[in-house]
Every structure is written in structure tokens, then in C-alpha cells.
Amino acid sequence: MGRHSCCYKQKLRKGLWSPEEDEKLLTHITKYGHGCWSSVPKQAGLQRCGKSCRLRWINYLRPDLKRGTFSQEEENLIIELHAVLGNRWSQIAAQLPGRTDNEIKNLWNSCLKKKLRQRGIDPVTHKPLSEVENGEEDKTRSQELSNELNLLNSESFKSDEGSYEQSASSIAPKAYDMEGSSSSKISSKNDTNLIANCSNKDLFLDSYTTSCQPSDLMGNYPFQITDTLPTNSNSCHWFTPTTTTRPFDVNSEFSSNVMSILPPTTTSFLPSTSFCYKPSLGVPPEDSSISAASFAMNGPNYWEAGAPDNSNESNTNDGSKELTSGKYSVLSSWGLTDEAKWSEYLHNPMLMLAAPESLCNQIKPATHLVPDSNTLGAMLLPDSKEQPQQSQTSRIFSKDIQKLTAAFGHI
DNA sequence: AACGAGAGCAACCGCCGGTCA
DNA sequence: CTGACCGGCGGTTGCTCTCGT
């Protein structure tokens, strides 16, 4: 613990980067890539620590960065993502191509928080300030949690739309601890909680939309439950966009563009009913260059517009080979960053949202057919030596499973 | 013109988990 | 098994700029 070793080194420059330093770093990374960051400064002839170089590259020099002010759509997206993910800036940034976590964090702290407060919304909980101030939150949350657990234990949960409307606001465990300042760090290490918070979402939307009821949300979140495996206690309910509605209305300052979903990685081993998102047939967006953001906005309607592209997939019978690549080769074609890794997908509901059908089709068996951690672990077990990333991801995944199993016990 | 407050932003700090020798 | 090293993340700091007085 303590300071990073490089920070002890003397003679290292600190503070703002000069154009010369930028040039050196840019040239070096363009030529050779960054490789080991700790060796970059030496190789590039910089009096900086590796961390500093990395930060400079990620936040400023990276060629795919989008500079300039945030659009209204981006701000909306950030607000809603924050409602779901909390202060997980890196995950939020992953949904905004060209934006960095630092940039988003700064925007949030300097601007968006204020905006929310002005609108009577607590930026931490995304609930009305009045409610938070009244100190009813704890009671409410306790009650909601209790309801959630009851529902999770209940076998009576039906997969029809009506029951969703009835249950959606209470089915999802809290997405994260929205109250603690260190919540993000805690929650980021327990993806169990990474679940769209319907209750908060409802409140959030209520604050920005006109008389938005859960049933209305079904319109805003154009889903319907189309599939379920009722015989399985871990049945996974697929939301399918019911219309070609753009979930993100650019004309609405605070429209709903983040769907209430559970992350597939988590849903698979939630002890009871889980929700996953399944893309459905729809109208493809006009622009064929799909970015993660546009997937978040248009994606669900797009994915099934064409046949699944299996060209990049390995044919397997067990559906496990799709995890063969550390960097999913399709990602770049979506406009996602090259750095997107499978592990990020597995832990990132929004990336999963943006996944094309070819990917979803592969994930689907994982969520449908894996009732317990053992099966899931077996499915994800690395099956060959030439797939180190898969192996790594699987190990990580398996760890999560173990944690979740331990956390949930055998509900 | 000088000053202070606030906003915006870049960078640093401290911590954590993963990897590897 | 252990400790050093590393990359990554979120929180925080501090600098610069803008604007109002």
C-alpha cells in the first residue's frame, strides 16, 4: 500500500504537460504502442512516471477522443447511467465513445450535480430532495429491499407484461449504495448489486417526465417480456423492444434512454427471476456507423435487422467459444473502443446492451441454460490453451460466481 | 485596472486487485 | 506463499480562465 513506487522517484516532472512532452509521448505510442506504461517514459525520453504518461494518453492524447462540450444527449445519458451505475465513471465513460472517465467525472461534479439539485433531485440518490431530506429513505429502502427479497423468493412471479408492471419497481435489488461517498468503489467490487434500480429509476423519471407511471415506462423502455423459462428458478426474462421507438428522445431533456436491465453476468446467477435484454427486430438507424452510444439509443432496434454475423465466431456446440477473444473483434466495428475486453462486457450491462445479436445469441444460452454457478463455471471453463483471455475472463467470472453464490446462499 | 468568486479542467493521490517472480 | 510491481479507478487538489463588482 501507500504511494506508488514511481512516485518516490525524484527528478520526475509534475504538473501540466508541455507540448514537447505531448509530442514525445504521442510519437512514442504511435510508433510502438504503450506496452508497459512504467517503461514508456524512459523509452520516450520523458521525465514523467508511467502513471502520468498513461493518464495523459488516456485523457488527452488518445486519437479517438471527442473534444468539446457535452451534448444534451450525452448529459442525459450520463445522468441516467449514473442513476444505474453510481460513480463508476469508467463504466459510464464506456458508454460514451470518445469521452473519458475523468471528463465525465468533472462534468458531473461541476455541472450535472448542480443541475439535478436545481431540479430538486438529489444527485446521489436520484430521488427527490424532499424525500431524502425527510429521512424516509432508509425506511423506504428497507421496505423495498424486503419486497425485493420476497419477490426473489416468490415462485409466483409471472413473465407477462402485467406482472412486470406490477413488479418492476420492486424486483430489482438496489443497483448500488447510493448514499455513501465511497459507494462506487464498494459496489464496483460487487457486481451483484449492479442492477437497474427500478425504484429509483421510476422516481427519477417521474421527476423529469410527465406523470410517468411504471406502465408508462414500458413505453419509454420499449420492452416486453417475450420469453422465460418458468421451470427454472433462475429463469431469464427477455425484454424485447416492442416498437421502433427510439428509447432516447433527443427532444426531451430528460428522457429515458437507459433501460432497466440486469447485467447478463449477474442475472445468470441471481437466485431468482432475472431480466435480460434481448434485442428485437426493428428499424436500423440511418447511420450505419454504430457507436456504443447509438446502440444505447438505437441499438435494440437495430440488432435484429440483419442476420447474425457469425463470421467472427468459432462454431461450437456449447456456445462457449464466443469467449475466445480477449478483444472481441466485432467491437471495433460497432465503434466501441479497441480496448473493450470481454471481461468488460461480462461486467458491464451497458456494453451488453450494445452487443449485436450475434453476441447476444451466444450469451443467451449462458443466461438461459445456466441455473447455477457450477454449470456456468463449466460452460465458461477455458477449453484451450490458445485462449488465454477467455481463460482469464472465465476465472474472473468464476470468482464472481463464487462471490455471488456465497452472498446469496441458496435462496 | 484590480480583485475575488466561481467554474472548468488537468493532473495528482491513494487505494485496490491482479500478476508474476 | 509472499511481496513487489503494475494498471486501473475514483476522489481530490490546484491551476487557469471568466465574469461580476
CSV table of C-alpha atoms (C1' of nucleotides) in Angstrom, one decimal:
chain,number,residue,atom,x,y,z
A,1,MET,CA,0.0,0.0,0.0
A,2,GLY,CA,1.0,3.6,0.1
A,3,ARG,CA,2.4,5.6,-2.7
A,4,HIS,CA,3.1,4.1,-6.0
A,5,SER,CA,6.7,3.2,-6.4
A,6,CYS,CA,7.2,5.6,-9.3
A,7,CYS,CA,6.0,8.4,-7.1
A,8,TYR,CA,9.1,8.1,-4.9
A,9,LYS,CA,11.4,8.8,-7.8
A,10,GLN,CA,12.8,12.2,-7.9
A,11,LYS,CA,13.5,14.3,-10.9
A,12,LEU,CA,10.2,13.4,-12.3
A,13,ARG,CA,8.2,16.3,-13.7
A,14,LYS,CA,4.8,17.0,-12.4
A,15,GLY,CA,2.1,19.3,-13.3
A,16,LEU,CA,0.9,20.3,-16.7
A,17,TRP,CA,2.3,18.7,-19.8
A,18,SER,CA,4.2,20.8,-22.2
A,19,PRO,CA,3.6,20.4,-26.0
A,20,GLU,CA,7.1,18.9,-26.3
A,21,GLU,CA,6.2,16.2,-23.8
A,22,ASP,CA,2.9,15.6,-25.5
A,23,GLU,CA,4.7,15.3,-28.8
A,24,LYS,CA,7.2,12.8,-27.4
A,25,LEU,CA,4.6,10.7,-25.8
A,26,LEU,CA,2.3,10.8,-28.8
A,27,THR,CA,5.2,9.9,-31.2
A,28,HIS,CA,6.3,7.1,-29.0
A,29,ILE,CA,3.0,5.4,-28.5
A,30,THR,CA,2.0,5.9,-32.1
A,31,LYS,CA,5.2,4.1,-33.1
A,32,TYR,CA,5.5,1.4,-30.5
A,33,GLY,CA,2.3,1.4,-28.6
A,34,HIS,CA,2.4,1.9,-24.9
A,35,GLY,CA,3.2,-1.6,-23.8
A,36,CYS,CA,4.3,-1.4,-20.2
A,37,TRP,CA,3.5,2.0,-19.0
A,38,SER,CA,6.2,2.1,-16.5
A,39,SER,CA,8.8,1.8,-19.3
A,40,VAL,CA,7.1,4.3,-21.5
A,41,PRO,CA,8.6,7.5,-20.0
A,42,LYS,CA,12.1,6.1,-20.3
A,43,GLN,CA,11.7,4.9,-23.8
A,44,ALA,CA,10.0,8.1,-24.8
A,45,GLY,CA,12.6,10.3,-23.1
A,46,LEU,CA,10.2,11.8,-20.6
A,47,GLN,CA,10.8,12.8,-17.1
A,48,ARG,CA,7.4,11.5,-16.0
A,49,CYS,CA,6.2,8.5,-14.2
A,50,GLY,CA,4.4,5.8,-16.2
A,51,LYS,CA,1.2,6.6,-14.5
A,52,SER,CA,1.3,10.1,-15.5
A,53,CYS,CA,2.0,9.1,-19.1
A,54,ARG,CA,-0.9,6.7,-19.1
A,55,LEU,CA,-3.2,9.3,-17.7
A,56,ARG,CA,-2.0,11.9,-20.3
A,57,TRP,CA,-2.6,9.4,-23.1
A,58,ILE,CA,-6.0,8.3,-21.9
A,59,ASN,CA,-7.3,11.7,-21.1
A,60,TYR,CA,-5.8,13.9,-23.7
A,61,LEU,CA,-3.6,12.4,-26.4
A,62,ARG,CA,-5.7,9.4,-27.4
A,63,PRO,CA,-6.7,10.0,-31.0
A,64,ASP,CA,-10.3,8.7,-30.6
A,65,LEU,CA,-11.1,11.3,-28.0
A,66,LYS,CA,-14.0,13.6,-28.7
A,67,ARG,CA,-13.2,17.0,-27.5
A,68,GLY,CA,-15.6,19.8,-26.9
A,69,THR,CA,-18.7,20.3,-24.8
A,70,PHE,CA,-21.0,17.6,-24.0
A,71,SER,CA,-24.2,17.4,-26.0
A,72,GLN,CA,-27.6,17.3,-24.3
A,73,GLU,CA,-27.9,13.7,-25.2
A,74,GLU,CA,-24.6,12.9,-23.6
A,75,GLU,CA,-25.6,14.7,-20.5
A,76,ASN,CA,-28.8,12.9,-20.3
A,77,LEU,CA,-27.1,9.6,-20.8
A,78,ILE,CA,-24.6,10.4,-18.1
A,79,ILE,CA,-27.3,11.2,-15.6
A,80,GLU,CA,-29.2,8.1,-16.3
A,81,LEU,CA,-26.2,6.0,-16.3
A,82,HIS,CA,-25.2,7.5,-13.0
A,83,ALA,CA,-28.6,6.5,-11.6
A,84,VAL,CA,-27.8,3.0,-12.6
A,85,LEU,CA,-24.1,2.7,-12.1
A,86,GLY,CA,-23.3,5.3,-9.5
A,87,ASN,CA,-19.9,6.8,-9.5
A,88,ARG,CA,-18.4,4.2,-11.8
A,89,TRP,CA,-17.1,6.7,-14.1
A,90,SER,CA,-15.1,4.3,-16.2
A,91,GLN,CA,-18.2,2.3,-16.9
A,92,ILE,CA,-20.2,5.4,-17.7
A,93,ALA,CA,-17.4,6.5,-20.0
A,94,ALA,CA,-17.5,3.3,-21.8
A,95,GLN,CA,-21.0,4.2,-23.0
A,96,LEU,CA,-19.9,7.5,-24.3
A,97,PRO,CA,-17.4,6.9,-27.1
A,98,GLY,CA,-14.6,9.5,-27.1
A,99,ARG,CA,-15.3,10.6,-23.6
A,100,THR,CA,-13.0,9.8,-20.7
A,101,ASP,CA,-14.0,8.9,-17.2
A,102,ASN,CA,-12.2,12.0,-15.9
A,103,GLU,CA,-14.1,14.2,-18.3
A,104,ILE,CA,-17.4,12.8,-17.2
A,105,LYS,CA,-16.4,12.9,-13.6
A,106,ASN,CA,-15.6,16.6,-13.9
A,107,LEU,CA,-18.8,17.3,-15.7
A,108,TRP,CA,-20.7,15.5,-13.1
A,109,ASN,CA,-19.1,17.3,-10.2
A,110,SER,CA,-19.1,20.7,-11.7
A,111,CYS,CA,-22.3,20.8,-13.7
A,112,LEU,CA,-24.7,17.9,-13.6
A,113,LYS,CA,-24.9,17.7,-9.9
A,114,LYS,CA,-25.9,21.3,-9.8
A,115,LYS,CA,-28.4,20.8,-12.5
A,116,LEU,CA,-30.0,18.0,-10.6
A,117,ARG,CA,-30.2,19.9,-7.4
A,118,GLN,CA,-31.8,22.8,-9.2
A,119,ARG,CA,-34.4,20.4,-10.3
A,120,GLY,CA,-35.0,19.1,-6.9
A,121,ILE,CA,-33.2,15.9,-7.4
A,122,ASP,CA,-30.6,14.5,-5.1
A,123,PRO,CA,-27.6,13.8,-7.3
A,124,VAL,CA,-26.5,10.9,-5.0
A,125,THR,CA,-29.7,9.0,-4.8
A,126,HIS,CA,-31.5,10.4,-7.8
A,127,LYS,CA,-34.5,10.8,-5.6
A,128,PRO,CA,-36.4,14.0,-4.9
A,129,LEU,CA,-34.6,16.1,-2.4
A,130,SER,CA,-37.6,16.4,-0.3
A,131,GLU,CA,-37.8,12.7,0.2
A,132,VAL,CA,-34.2,12.5,1.0
A,133,GLU,CA,-34.4,15.3,3.4
A,134,ASN,CA,-37.3,13.8,5.2
A,135,GLY,CA,-35.2,11.0,6.1
A,136,GLU,CA,-37.6,8.5,4.7
A,137,GLU,CA,-35.1,6.9,2.6
A,138,ASP,CA,-33.9,4.3,5.0
A,139,LYS,CA,-37.4,3.2,5.7
A,140,THR,CA,-38.3,3.1,2.0
A,141,ARG,CA,-35.2,1.2,1.1
A,142,SER,CA,-35.7,-1.3,3.9
A,143,GLN,CA,-39.2,-1.8,2.7
A,144,GLU,CA,-38.2,-2.1,-0.9
A,145,LEU,CA,-35.4,-4.5,-0.1
A,146,SER,CA,-37.8,-6.6,1.8
A,147,ASN,CA,-40.2,-6.6,-1.1
A,148,GLU,CA,-37.4,-7.5,-3.5
A,149,LEU,CA,-36.3,-10.4,-1.4
A,150,ASN,CA,-39.9,-11.6,-1.2
A,151,LEU,CA,-40.2,-11.3,-4.9
A,152,LEU,CA,-37.0,-13.1,-5.5
A,153,ASN,CA,-38.2,-15.9,-3.3
A,154,SER,CA,-41.6,-15.9,-4.8
A,155,GLU,CA,-42.4,-18.5,-7.4
A,156,SER,CA,-45.5,-16.7,-8.4
A,157,PHE,CA,-43.7,-14.2,-10.5
A,158,LYS,CA,-45.1,-14.4,-13.9
A,159,SER,CA,-43.4,-13.4,-17.0
A,160,ASP,CA,-46.2,-11.5,-18.6
A,161,GLU,CA,-46.1,-7.8,-19.1
A,162,GLY,CA,-48.7,-7.1,-16.5
A,163,SER,CA,-46.7,-8.7,-13.8
A,164,TYR,CA,-43.7,-6.8,-14.9
A,165,GLU,CA,-45.5,-3.6,-14.5
A,166,GLN,CA,-46.6,-4.7,-11.1
A,167,SER,CA,-43.2,-5.9,-10.0
A,168,ALA,CA,-40.7,-4.0,-11.9
A,169,SER,CA,-40.4,-1.3,-9.3
A,170,SER,CA,-39.5,-3.7,-6.7
A,171,ILE,CA,-38.0,-6.7,-8.3
A,172,ALA,CA,-34.5,-5.3,-8.7
A,173,PRO,CA,-32.2,-5.1,-5.8
A,174,LYS,CA,-30.6,-1.8,-5.3
A,175,ALA,CA,-28.2,-1.0,-8.0
A,176,TYR,CA,-25.7,0.3,-5.6
A,177,ASP,CA,-25.3,2.0,-2.4
A,178,MET,CA,-26.2,5.5,-3.5
A,179,GLU,CA,-25.7,7.1,-0.2
A,180,GLY,CA,-22.1,6.5,0.7
A,181,SER,CA,-19.4,8.6,-0.8
A,182,SER,CA,-17.4,5.5,-1.4
A,183,SER,CA,-20.3,3.7,-2.8
A,184,SER,CA,-18.8,3.3,-6.2
A,185,LYS,CA,-15.8,1.6,-5.0
A,186,ILE,CA,-17.7,-0.8,-2.9
A,187,SER,CA,-20.3,-1.5,-5.5
A,188,SER,CA,-17.8,-1.8,-8.3
A,189,LYS,CA,-16.4,-4.7,-6.5
A,190,ASN,CA,-19.7,-6.4,-6.1
A,191,ASP,CA,-21.5,-6.7,-9.3
A,192,THR,CA,-24.3,-8.4,-7.5
A,193,ASN,CA,-25.7,-5.0,-6.9
A,194,LEU,CA,-25.3,-3.8,-10.4
A,195,ILE,CA,-28.8,-3.9,-11.3
A,196,ALA,CA,-31.0,-1.2,-12.7
A,197,ASN,CA,-32.8,0.3,-9.9
A,198,CYS,CA,-36.3,0.4,-11.0
A,199,SER,CA,-37.5,2.2,-7.9
A,200,ASN,CA,-35.0,4.9,-8.3
A,201,LYS,CA,-35.5,5.0,-12.0
A,202,ASP,CA,-39.1,5.5,-11.6
A,203,LEU,CA,-38.6,8.3,-9.3
A,204,PHE,CA,-36.0,9.7,-11.5
A,205,LEU,CA,-38.2,9.6,-14.5
A,206,ASP,CA,-41.1,10.9,-12.5
A,207,SER,CA,-39.1,13.9,-11.9
A,208,TYR,CA,-38.4,14.6,-15.5
A,209,THR,CA,-41.2,13.3,-17.4
A,210,THR,CA,-44.9,14.0,-17.1
A,211,SER,CA,-46.8,11.6,-14.9
A,212,CYS,CA,-44.6,8.7,-15.7
A,213,GLN,CA,-46.0,5.5,-14.3
A,214,PRO,CA,-44.4,2.2,-14.4
A,215,SER,CA,-46.7,1.3,-17.3
A,216,ASP,CA,-45.6,4.4,-19.0
A,217,LEU,CA,-42.1,3.3,-18.5
A,218,MET,CA,-42.9,0.3,-20.6
A,219,GLY,CA,-43.5,2.8,-23.3
A,220,ASN,CA,-40.3,4.7,-22.6
A,221,TYR,CA,-38.5,1.5,-22.2
A,222,PRO,CA,-40.0,-0.2,-25.1
A,223,PHE,CA,-39.7,-3.7,-23.7
A,224,GLN,CA,-42.0,-6.5,-23.2
A,225,ILE,CA,-41.2,-9.8,-21.8
A,226,THR,CA,-41.1,-12.3,-24.5
A,227,ASP,CA,-39.5,-15.3,-23.2
A,228,THR,CA,-39.0,-17.1,-20.0
A,229,LEU,CA,-38.1,-20.4,-18.6
A,230,PRO,CA,-40.6,-20.8,-15.9
A,231,THR,CA,-39.4,-24.1,-14.8
A,232,ASN,CA,-36.1,-22.7,-13.9
A,233,SER,CA,-35.8,-20.8,-10.8
A,234,ASN,CA,-33.2,-18.7,-12.5
A,235,SER,CA,-35.3,-18.1,-15.4
A,236,CYS,CA,-34.3,-15.2,-17.5
A,237,HIS,CA,-36.9,-12.8,-18.9
A,238,TRP,CA,-36.1,-11.2,-22.1
A,239,PHE,CA,-37.2,-7.7,-22.8
A,240,THR,CA,-37.9,-7.1,-26.3
A,241,PRO,CA,-38.4,-3.7,-27.8
A,242,THR,CA,-42.0,-3.6,-28.7
A,243,THR,CA,-41.8,-0.8,-31.1
A,244,THR,CA,-39.3,1.1,-33.2
A,245,THR,CA,-39.4,3.8,-30.6
A,246,ARG,CA,-36.1,5.4,-30.0
A,247,PRO,CA,-35.6,4.9,-26.4
A,248,PHE,CA,-33.7,8.1,-26.3
A,249,ASP,CA,-35.8,11.1,-27.2
A,250,VAL,CA,-33.4,13.8,-28.2
A,251,ASN,CA,-36.1,16.4,-27.8
A,252,SER,CA,-36.6,15.5,-24.2
A,253,GLU,CA,-34.1,16.9,-21.9
A,254,PHE,CA,-34.5,14.1,-19.5
A,255,SER,CA,-35.9,11.2,-21.5
A,256,SER,CA,-35.3,7.7,-20.7
A,257,ASN,CA,-32.6,6.1,-22.6
A,258,VAL,CA,-31.2,3.7,-20.1
A,259,MET,CA,-33.2,0.6,-20.0
A,260,SER,CA,-34.0,-1.1,-16.8
A,261,ILE,CA,-31.9,-4.2,-17.1
A,262,LEU,CA,-29.9,-6.6,-15.2
A,263,PRO,CA,-26.5,-7.3,-16.4
A,264,PRO,CA,-26.3,-10.6,-18.0
A,265,THR,CA,-23.4,-11.6,-16.0
A,266,THR,CA,-25.3,-11.0,-12.9
A,267,THR,CA,-28.7,-12.2,-14.0
A,268,SER,CA,-27.3,-15.6,-14.7
A,269,PHE,CA,-26.8,-16.4,-11.2
A,270,LEU,CA,-29.3,-14.3,-9.4
A,271,PRO,CA,-31.2,-16.6,-7.2
A,272,SER,CA,-34.5,-16.0,-8.8
A,273,THR,CA,-36.1,-14.3,-11.6
A,274,SER,CA,-33.8,-12.2,-13.7
A,275,PHE,CA,-34.2,-9.8,-16.5
A,276,CYS,CA,-32.0,-9.7,-19.5
A,277,TYR,CA,-32.3,-7.7,-22.6
A,278,LYS,CA,-33.0,-9.2,-25.9
A,279,PRO,CA,-32.8,-7.1,-29.0
A,280,SER,CA,-35.7,-7.4,-31.3
A,281,LEU,CA,-36.5,-6.8,-34.9
A,282,GLY,CA,-36.7,-3.2,-35.7
A,283,VAL,CA,-35.7,-0.4,-37.9
A,284,PRO,CA,-32.0,0.1,-38.3
A,285,PRO,CA,-30.7,3.5,-37.6
A,286,GLU,CA,-29.9,5.6,-40.6
A,287,ASP,CA,-26.3,5.8,-39.8
A,288,SER,CA,-24.5,2.6,-40.2
A,289,SER,CA,-21.6,3.6,-38.1
A,290,ILE,CA,-22.8,2.3,-34.9
A,291,SER,CA,-21.3,3.6,-31.7
A,292,ALA,CA,-21.9,2.4,-28.3
A,293,ALA,CA,-24.0,5.5,-27.6
A,294,SER,CA,-26.0,5.0,-30.7
A,295,PHE,CA,-26.6,1.4,-29.6
A,296,ALA,CA,-27.8,2.7,-26.4
A,297,MET,CA,-30.1,5.0,-28.3
A,298,ASN,CA,-30.9,2.9,-31.3
A,299,GLY,CA,-29.2,-0.3,-30.8
A,300,PRO,CA,-32.0,-2.5,-29.6
A,301,ASN,CA,-33.9,-1.7,-32.7
A,302,TYR,CA,-31.0,-2.4,-34.9
A,303,TRP,CA,-29.6,-5.6,-33.7
A,304,GLU,CA,-32.0,-8.0,-35.3
A,305,ALA,CA,-32.3,-6.1,-38.5
A,306,GLY,CA,-29.8,-8.4,-40.1
A,307,ALA,CA,-28.8,-12.0,-39.7
A,308,PRO,CA,-26.4,-12.7,-37.0
A,309,ASP,CA,-22.9,-12.3,-38.1
A,310,ASN,CA,-21.1,-15.4,-37.1
A,311,SER,CA,-18.1,-14.8,-39.2
A,312,ASN,CA,-16.0,-13.9,-36.3
A,313,GLU,CA,-17.2,-16.7,-34.1
A,314,SER,CA,-16.0,-20.1,-33.6
A,315,ASN,CA,-18.6,-22.8,-34.1
A,316,THR,CA,-19.2,-24.7,-31.0
A,317,ASN,CA,-21.9,-26.8,-29.7
A,318,ASP,CA,-21.8,-25.5,-26.2
A,319,GLY,CA,-21.7,-21.8,-27.1
A,320,SER,CA,-18.6,-21.2,-25.1
A,321,LYS,CA,-16.2,-20.4,-27.8
A,322,GLU,CA,-17.6,-17.0,-28.3
A,323,LEU,CA,-15.4,-16.0,-25.4
A,324,THR,CA,-12.3,-16.8,-27.3
A,325,SER,CA,-11.1,-13.4,-28.0
A,326,GLY,CA,-9.7,-11.1,-25.4
A,327,LYS,CA,-10.7,-8.2,-27.6
A,328,TYR,CA,-13.8,-9.1,-29.3
A,329,SER,CA,-13.1,-8.5,-32.9
A,330,VAL,CA,-16.6,-7.1,-33.6
A,331,LEU,CA,-16.2,-4.4,-31.1
A,332,SER,CA,-14.4,-2.1,-33.3
A,333,SER,CA,-17.0,-2.4,-36.0
A,334,TRP,CA,-19.5,-1.1,-33.5
A,335,GLY,CA,-17.5,1.9,-32.8
A,336,LEU,CA,-16.5,0.6,-29.4
A,337,THR,CA,-13.0,1.1,-28.4
A,338,ASP,CA,-10.4,-1.4,-29.2
A,339,GLU,CA,-9.7,-1.6,-25.5
A,340,ALA,CA,-13.1,-3.1,-24.8
A,341,LYS,CA,-12.5,-6.5,-23.5
A,342,TRP,CA,-14.6,-9.4,-22.8
A,343,SER,CA,-14.3,-9.0,-19.2
A,344,GLU,CA,-15.7,-5.6,-19.6
A,345,TYR,CA,-18.6,-7.0,-21.4
A,346,LEU,CA,-19.2,-9.6,-18.8
A,347,HIS,CA,-19.2,-7.0,-16.1
A,348,ASN,CA,-20.9,-4.2,-18.0
A,349,PRO,CA,-24.6,-4.2,-18.6
A,350,MET,CA,-24.5,-1.3,-20.9
A,351,LEU,CA,-21.9,-2.9,-23.1
A,352,MET,CA,-24.1,-5.9,-23.2
A,353,LEU,CA,-26.9,-3.7,-24.2
A,354,ALA,CA,-24.8,-2.6,-27.1
A,355,ALA,CA,-23.9,-6.1,-28.1
A,356,PRO,CA,-25.0,-7.2,-31.5
A,357,GLU,CA,-27.4,-10.0,-31.8
A,358,SER,CA,-24.6,-12.4,-32.8
A,359,LEU,CA,-23.2,-11.8,-29.5
A,360,CYS,CA,-26.5,-11.8,-27.7
A,361,ASN,CA,-27.3,-15.1,-29.2
A,362,GLN,CA,-24.2,-16.5,-27.8
A,363,ILE,CA,-24.8,-15.0,-24.4
A,364,LYS,CA,-28.3,-16.0,-24.3
A,365,PRO,CA,-27.6,-19.7,-23.8
A,366,ALA,CA,-25.4,-18.7,-21.0
A,367,THR,CA,-28.2,-17.0,-19.2
A,368,HIS,CA,-30.8,-19.4,-20.0
A,369,LEU,CA,-29.2,-22.6,-19.5
A,370,VAL,CA,-27.1,-21.9,-16.6
A,371,PRO,CA,-29.0,-22.4,-13.4
A,372,ASP,CA,-26.2,-22.5,-11.1
A,373,SER,CA,-22.6,-21.4,-10.7
A,374,ASN,CA,-21.3,-24.9,-11.4
A,375,THR,CA,-22.9,-25.1,-14.7
A,376,LEU,CA,-21.9,-21.6,-15.6
A,377,GLY,CA,-18.4,-22.2,-14.5
A,378,ALA,CA,-18.3,-25.3,-16.6
A,379,MET,CA,-19.6,-23.5,-19.6
A,380,LEU,CA,-17.0,-20.8,-19.2
A,381,LEU,CA,-14.2,-23.1,-18.4
A,382,PRO,CA,-11.3,-22.3,-20.8
A,383,ASP,CA,-11.2,-25.1,-23.2
A,384,SER,CA,-8.0,-24.5,-25.0
A,385,LYS,CA,-4.6,-23.1,-24.4
A,386,GLU,CA,-4.8,-20.6,-27.2
A,387,GLN,CA,-7.4,-18.6,-25.4
A,388,PRO,CA,-5.7,-17.0,-22.5
A,389,GLN,CA,-8.1,-14.1,-22.4
A,390,GLN,CA,-11.0,-16.4,-22.2
A,391,SER,CA,-9.3,-18.3,-19.5
A,392,GLN,CA,-8.6,-15.1,-17.6
A,393,THR,CA,-12.1,-13.9,-18.1
A,394,SER,CA,-13.5,-17.2,-17.0
A,395,ARG,CA,-11.5,-17.2,-13.9
A,396,ILE,CA,-12.7,-13.7,-13.1
A,397,PHE,CA,-16.2,-14.7,-13.9
A,398,SER,CA,-16.0,-17.8,-11.8
A,399,LYS,CA,-14.8,-15.8,-8.9
A,400,ASP,CA,-17.7,-13.5,-9.3
A,401,ILE,CA,-19.9,-16.6,-9.3
A,402,GLN,CA,-18.4,-17.8,-6.2
A,403,LYS,CA,-18.8,-14.5,-4.5
A,404,LEU,CA,-22.4,-14.3,-5.6
A,405,THR,CA,-23.1,-17.8,-4.5
A,406,ALA,CA,-21.6,-17.0,-1.2
A,407,ALA,CA,-23.5,-13.8,-1.0
A,408,PHE,CA,-26.9,-15.2,-1.9
A,409,GLY,CA,-26.5,-18.6,-0.3
A,410,HIS,CA,-29.1,-20.9,-1.7
A,411,ILE,CA,-32.1,-18.8,-1.9
B,1,DA,C1',-7.4,48.1,-13.8
B,2,DA,C1',-7.6,45.2,-9.7
B,3,DC,C1',-9.7,41.9,-7.1
B,4,DG,C1',-12.4,37.9,-5.7
B,5,DA,C1',-15.6,34.2,-6.6
B,6,DG,C1',-16.9,30.6,-9.2
B,7,DA,C1',-16.5,27.3,-13.0
B,8,DG,C1',-14.0,24.2,-15.6
B,9,DC,C1',-10.4,21.2,-16.3
B,10,DA,C1',-6.0,18.6,-15.9
B,11,DA,C1',-3.4,16.2,-13.1
B,12,DC,C1',-2.2,14.0,-8.8
B,13,DC,C1',-3.0,10.9,-4.9
B,14,DG,C1',-4.2,6.9,-2.6
B,15,DC,C1',-6.1,2.6,-2.8
B,16,DC,C1',-7.2,-1.9,-4.8
B,17,DG,C1',-6.9,-6.1,-7.4
B,18,DG,C1',-4.2,-8.9,-10.5
B,19,DT,C1',0.1,-10.7,-11.9
B,20,DC,C1',4.5,-12.6,-11.5
B,21,DA,C1',8.9,-13.9,-9.8
C,1,DC,C1',3.0,-18.3,-0.1
C,2,DT,C1',4.6,-13.7,-0.3
C,3,DG,C1',5.8,-9.3,-1.6
C,4,DA,C1',6.9,-6.2,-5.3
C,5,DC,C1',5.2,-4.3,-9.2
C,6,DC,C1',1.8,-2.6,-12.3
C,7,DG,C1',-2.6,-1.0,-14.3
C,8,DG,C1',-6.8,0.9,-13.2
C,9,DC,C1',-10.1,3.5,-10.7
C,10,DG,C1',-12.4,7.2,-8.0
C,11,DG,C1',-11.6,11.1,-5.1
C,12,DT,C1',-9.3,15.3,-4.6
C,13,DT,C1',-6.5,19.2,-5.5
C,14,DG,C1',-4.9,23.1,-7.6
C,15,DC,C1',-4.3,25.8,-11.6
C,16,DT,C1',-6.4,28.8,-15.2
C,17,DC,C1',-10.0,31.3,-17.1
C,18,DT,C1',-14.1,34.0,-17.0
C,19,DC,C1',-17.2,37.1,-15.1
C,20,DG,C1',-19.0,40.4,-12.0
C,21,DT,C1',-18.0,44.2,-8.8
